[in-house]
Amino acid sequence: MISQEDLQELLSLDVGESVVTSLYLDVDTSQQSNEPIKKQVRALLKEGGVGSDDAAAIEQYLDLTYDWSKPGLAIFSCDDQAFFRSYPSAISFRNRVR
Protein backbone atom coordinates (compact mmCIF):
# COMPACT_ATOMS: atom_id res chain seq x y z
CA MET A 1 0.00 0.00 0.00
CA ILE A 2 1.33 3.41 -0.87
CA SER A 3 1.44 5.87 2.01
CA GLN A 4 1.33 9.65 1.94
CA GLU A 5 5.08 9.64 2.69
CA ASP A 6 5.72 7.31 -0.27
CA LEU A 7 3.65 9.49 -2.54
CA GLN A 8 5.52 12.59 -1.41
CA GLU A 9 8.83 10.85 -2.14
CA LEU A 10 7.66 10.06 -5.68
CA LEU A 11 6.40 13.60 -6.25
CA SER A 12 9.63 15.18 -5.03
CA LEU A 13 11.94 12.85 -6.98
CA ASP A 14 14.28 14.91 -9.15
CA VAL A 15 15.94 12.77 -11.80
CA GLY A 16 17.02 15.58 -14.09
CA GLU A 17 17.18 14.32 -17.67
CA SER A 18 16.83 10.67 -16.63
CA VAL A 19 13.71 8.66 -17.33
CA VAL A 20 11.57 7.07 -14.62
CA THR A 21 9.78 3.90 -15.63
CA SER A 22 6.39 3.43 -14.02
CA LEU A 23 4.78 0.03 -14.38
CA TYR A 24 1.26 -0.84 -13.24
CA LEU A 25 0.32 -4.51 -13.15
CA ASP A 26 -2.49 -6.95 -12.61
CA VAL A 27 -0.60 -9.71 -10.77
CA ASP A 28 -3.66 -11.60 -9.55
CA THR A 29 -2.47 -15.21 -9.38
CA SER A 30 -6.04 -16.42 -8.83
CA GLN A 31 -6.60 -15.63 -12.53
CA GLN A 32 -3.33 -17.01 -13.91
CA SER A 33 0.00 -18.24 -12.59
CA ASN A 34 2.95 -15.91 -12.17
CA GLU A 35 4.88 -17.26 -15.20
CA PRO A 36 2.38 -15.91 -17.79
CA ILE A 37 2.30 -12.65 -15.84
CA LYS A 38 6.10 -12.37 -16.04
CA LYS A 39 5.91 -13.06 -19.79
CA GLN A 40 3.37 -10.24 -20.16
CA VAL A 41 5.65 -7.94 -18.16
CA ARG A 42 8.62 -8.69 -20.44
CA ALA A 43 6.45 -7.89 -23.47
CA LEU A 44 5.22 -4.65 -21.87
CA LEU A 45 8.76 -3.56 -21.04
CA LYS A 46 9.95 -4.29 -24.57
CA GLU A 47 6.94 -2.61 -26.16
CA GLY A 48 7.37 0.42 -23.90
CA GLY A 49 11.03 0.83 -24.84
CA VAL A 50 12.17 0.48 -21.24
CA GLY A 51 15.94 0.58 -20.83
CA SER A 52 17.71 -2.73 -20.32
CA ASP A 53 18.89 -1.89 -16.78
CA ASP A 54 15.41 -0.90 -15.58
CA ALA A 55 13.86 -3.92 -17.31
CA ALA A 56 16.41 -6.25 -15.70
CA ALA A 57 15.76 -4.74 -12.24
CA ILE A 58 12.01 -5.18 -12.65
CA GLU A 59 12.32 -8.76 -13.91
CA GLN A 60 14.73 -9.63 -11.10
CA TYR A 61 12.33 -8.17 -8.54
CA LEU A 62 9.46 -10.28 -9.88
CA ASP A 63 11.64 -13.40 -10.04
CA LEU A 64 13.31 -13.13 -6.63
CA THR A 65 11.58 -10.69 -4.30
CA TYR A 66 7.88 -10.11 -4.98
CA ASP A 67 5.69 -12.42 -2.88
CA TRP A 68 2.65 -12.49 -5.24
CA SER A 69 0.18 -12.08 -2.36
CA LYS A 70 -1.52 -8.91 -3.66
CA PRO A 71 -3.40 -8.65 -6.97
CA GLY A 72 -1.96 -5.25 -7.93
CA LEU A 73 1.56 -3.88 -8.19
CA ALA A 74 3.02 -0.50 -9.09
CA ILE A 75 6.76 -0.20 -9.73
CA PHE A 76 8.81 2.96 -10.23
CA SER A 77 12.38 2.59 -11.45
CA CYS A 78 15.16 4.91 -12.55
CA ASP A 79 18.46 3.11 -12.97
CA ASP A 80 20.38 6.35 -13.55
CA GLN A 81 19.43 7.47 -10.04
CA ALA A 82 19.59 4.01 -8.38
CA PHE A 83 15.89 4.42 -7.60
CA PHE A 84 13.54 1.43 -7.37
CA ARG A 85 10.27 1.35 -5.45
CA SER A 86 7.44 -1.17 -5.55
CA TYR A 87 3.98 -0.82 -4.08
CA PRO A 88 1.76 -3.90 -3.82
CA SER A 89 -1.94 -3.09 -3.91
CA ALA A 90 -5.13 -4.85 -2.81
CA ILE A 91 -6.65 -3.74 -6.13
CA SER A 92 -5.26 -4.85 -9.46
CA PHE A 93 -4.30 -2.36 -12.16
CA ARG A 94 -4.67 -2.45 -15.90
CA ASN A 95 -1.26 -3.53 -17.22
CA ARG A 96 0.62 -0.53 -18.57
CA VAL A 97 4.05 1.03 -18.65
CA ARG A 98 4.96 4.71 -18.84
PDB file of C-alpha atoms in Angstrom:
ATOM      1  CA  MET A   1       0.000   0.000   0.000  1.00  0.00           C
ATOM      2  CA  ILE A   2       1.332   3.406  -0.869  1.00  0.00           C
ATOM      3  CA  SER A   3       1.437   5.870   2.006  1.00  0.00           C
ATOM      4  CA  GLN A   4       1.327   9.651   1.945  1.00  0.00           C
ATOM      5  CA  GLU A   5       5.075   9.636   2.688  1.00  0.00           C
ATOM      6  CA  ASP A   6       5.722   7.305  -0.273  1.00  0.00           C
ATOM      7  CA  LEU A   7       3.647   9.494  -2.541  1.00  0.00           C
ATOM      8  CA  GLN A   8       5.521  12.595  -1.407  1.00  0.00           C
ATOM      9  CA  GLU A   9       8.833  10.847  -2.140  1.00  0.00           C
ATOM     10  CA  LEU A  10       7.660  10.063  -5.682  1.00  0.00           C
ATOM     11  CA  LEU A  11       6.399  13.597  -6.251  1.00  0.00           C
ATOM     12  CA  SER A  12       9.628  15.178  -5.030  1.00  0.00           C
ATOM     13  CA  LEU A  13      11.936  12.846  -6.976  1.00  0.00           C
ATOM     14  CA  ASP A  14      14.279  14.909  -9.151  1.00  0.00           C
ATOM     15  CA  VAL A  15      15.941  12.769 -11.803  1.00  0.00           C
ATOM     16  CA  GLY A  16      17.024  15.578 -14.093  1.00  0.00           C
ATOM     17  CA  GLU A  17      17.178  14.324 -17.671  1.00  0.00           C
ATOM     18  CA  SER A  18      16.834  10.674 -16.632  1.00  0.00           C
ATOM     19  CA  VAL A  19      13.709   8.659 -17.326  1.00  0.00           C
ATOM     20  CA  VAL A  20      11.568   7.074 -14.619  1.00  0.00           C
ATOM     21  CA  THR A  21       9.779   3.897 -15.633  1.00  0.00           C
ATOM     22  CA  SER A  22       6.390   3.427 -14.020  1.00  0.00           C
ATOM     23  CA  LEU A  23       4.775   0.032 -14.379  1.00  0.00           C
ATOM     24  CA  TYR A  24       1.262  -0.840 -13.242  1.00  0.00           C
ATOM     25  CA  LEU A  25       0.319  -4.506 -13.147  1.00  0.00           C
ATOM     26  CA  ASP A  26      -2.486  -6.955 -12.610  1.00  0.00           C
ATOM     27  CA  VAL A  27      -0.603  -9.710 -10.770  1.00  0.00           C
ATOM     28  CA  ASP A  28      -3.659 -11.604  -9.549  1.00  0.00           C
ATOM     29  CA  THR A  29      -2.475 -15.209  -9.384  1.00  0.00           C
ATOM     30  CA  SER A  30      -6.041 -16.422  -8.833  1.00  0.00           C
ATOM     31  CA  GLN A  31      -6.598 -15.632 -12.526  1.00  0.00           C
ATOM     32  CA  GLN A  32      -3.331 -17.010 -13.909  1.00  0.00           C
ATOM     33  CA  SER A  33       0.001 -18.243 -12.586  1.00  0.00           C
ATOM     34  CA  ASN A  34       2.952 -15.909 -12.172  1.00  0.00           C
ATOM     35  CA  GLU A  35       4.883 -17.258 -15.196  1.00  0.00           C
ATOM     36  CA  PRO A  36       2.382 -15.914 -17.787  1.00  0.00           C
ATOM     37  CA  ILE A  37       2.298 -12.654 -15.841  1.00  0.00           C
ATOM     38  CA  LYS A  38       6.096 -12.374 -16.043  1.00  0.00           C
ATOM     39  CA  LYS A  39       5.907 -13.062 -19.789  1.00  0.00           C
ATOM     40  CA  GLN A  40       3.370 -10.241 -20.163  1.00  0.00           C
ATOM     41  CA  VAL A  41       5.649  -7.944 -18.160  1.00  0.00           C
ATOM     42  CA  ARG A  42       8.615  -8.693 -20.436  1.00  0.00           C
ATOM     43  CA  ALA A  43       6.450  -7.892 -23.471  1.00  0.00           C
ATOM     44  CA  LEU A  44       5.222  -4.650 -21.871  1.00  0.00           C
ATOM     45  CA  LEU A  45       8.757  -3.556 -21.043  1.00  0.00           C
ATOM     46  CA  LYS A  46       9.954  -4.294 -24.572  1.00  0.00           C
ATOM     47  CA  GLU A  47       6.939  -2.610 -26.162  1.00  0.00           C
ATOM     48  CA  GLY A  48       7.371   0.423 -23.897  1.00  0.00           C
ATOM     49  CA  GLY A  49      11.033   0.833 -24.838  1.00  0.00           C
ATOM     50  CA  VAL A  50      12.169   0.480 -21.240  1.00  0.00           C
ATOM     51  CA  GLY A  51      15.945   0.582 -20.835  1.00  0.00           C
ATOM     52  CA  SER A  52      17.708  -2.730 -20.316  1.00  0.00           C
ATOM     53  CA  ASP A  53      18.894  -1.885 -16.781  1.00  0.00           C
ATOM     54  CA  ASP A  54      15.412  -0.903 -15.584  1.00  0.00           C
ATOM     55  CA  ALA A  55      13.863  -3.924 -17.314  1.00  0.00           C
ATOM     56  CA  ALA A  56      16.410  -6.247 -15.696  1.00  0.00           C
ATOM     57  CA  ALA A  57      15.762  -4.741 -12.243  1.00  0.00           C
ATOM     58  CA  ILE A  58      12.013  -5.183 -12.646  1.00  0.00           C
ATOM     59  CA  GLU A  59      12.324  -8.757 -13.909  1.00  0.00           C
ATOM     60  CA  GLN A  60      14.733  -9.626 -11.096  1.00  0.00           C
ATOM     61  CA  TYR A  61      12.331  -8.165  -8.538  1.00  0.00           C
ATOM     62  CA  LEU A  62       9.463 -10.279  -9.878  1.00  0.00           C
ATOM     63  CA  ASP A  63      11.641 -13.400 -10.035  1.00  0.00           C
ATOM     64  CA  LEU A  64      13.311 -13.133  -6.632  1.00  0.00           C
ATOM     65  CA  THR A  65      11.575 -10.693  -4.302  1.00  0.00           C
ATOM     66  CA  TYR A  66       7.883 -10.113  -4.979  1.00  0.00           C
ATOM     67  CA  ASP A  67       5.687 -12.422  -2.876  1.00  0.00           C
ATOM     68  CA  TRP A  68       2.649 -12.489  -5.238  1.00  0.00           C
ATOM     69  CA  SER A  69       0.176 -12.081  -2.365  1.00  0.00           C
ATOM     70  CA  LYS A  70      -1.521  -8.915  -3.660  1.00  0.00           C
ATOM     71  CA  PRO A  71      -3.396  -8.650  -6.974  1.00  0.00           C
ATOM     72  CA  GLY A  72      -1.963  -5.252  -7.927  1.00  0.00           C
ATOM     73  CA  LEU A  73       1.556  -3.883  -8.190  1.00  0.00           C
ATOM     74  CA  ALA A  74       3.022  -0.500  -9.088  1.00  0.00           C
ATOM     75  CA  ILE A  75       6.756  -0.198  -9.734  1.00  0.00           C
ATOM     76  CA  PHE A  76       8.807   2.960 -10.228  1.00  0.00           C
ATOM     77  CA  SER A  77      12.381   2.586 -11.450  1.00  0.00           C
ATOM     78  CA  CYS A  78      15.157   4.910 -12.546  1.00  0.00           C
ATOM     79  CA  ASP A  79      18.456   3.112 -12.973  1.00  0.00           C
ATOM     80  CA  ASP A  80      20.376   6.347 -13.548  1.00  0.00           C
ATOM     81  CA  GLN A  81      19.429   7.467 -10.039  1.00  0.00           C
ATOM     82  CA  ALA A  82      19.591   4.015  -8.381  1.00  0.00           C
ATOM     83  CA  PHE A  83      15.891   4.421  -7.600  1.00  0.00           C
ATOM     84  CA  PHE A  84      13.540   1.430  -7.368  1.00  0.00           C
ATOM     85  CA  ARG A  85      10.266   1.348  -5.454  1.00  0.00           C
ATOM     86  CA  SER A  86       7.443  -1.170  -5.548  1.00  0.00           C
ATOM     87  CA  TYR A  87       3.981  -0.820  -4.077  1.00  0.00           C
ATOM     88  CA  PRO A  88       1.757  -3.903  -3.816  1.00  0.00           C
ATOM     89  CA  SER A  89      -1.944  -3.091  -3.910  1.00  0.00           C
ATOM     90  CA  ALA A  90      -5.126  -4.847  -2.811  1.00  0.00           C
ATOM     91  CA  ILE A  91      -6.647  -3.739  -6.125  1.00  0.00           C
ATOM     92  CA  SER A  92      -5.264  -4.851  -9.465  1.00  0.00           C
ATOM     93  CA  PHE A  93      -4.304  -2.358 -12.156  1.00  0.00           C
ATOM     94  CA  ARG A  94      -4.670  -2.449 -15.903  1.00  0.00           C
ATOM     95  CA  ASN A  95      -1.259  -3.531 -17.223  1.00  0.00           C
ATOM     96  CA  ARG A  96       0.622  -0.527 -18.571  1.00  0.00           C
ATOM     97  CA  VAL A  97       4.051   1.029 -18.653  1.00  0.00           C
ATOM     98  CA  ARG A  98       4.957   4.706 -18.838  1.00  0.00           C
TER      99      ARG A  98
END
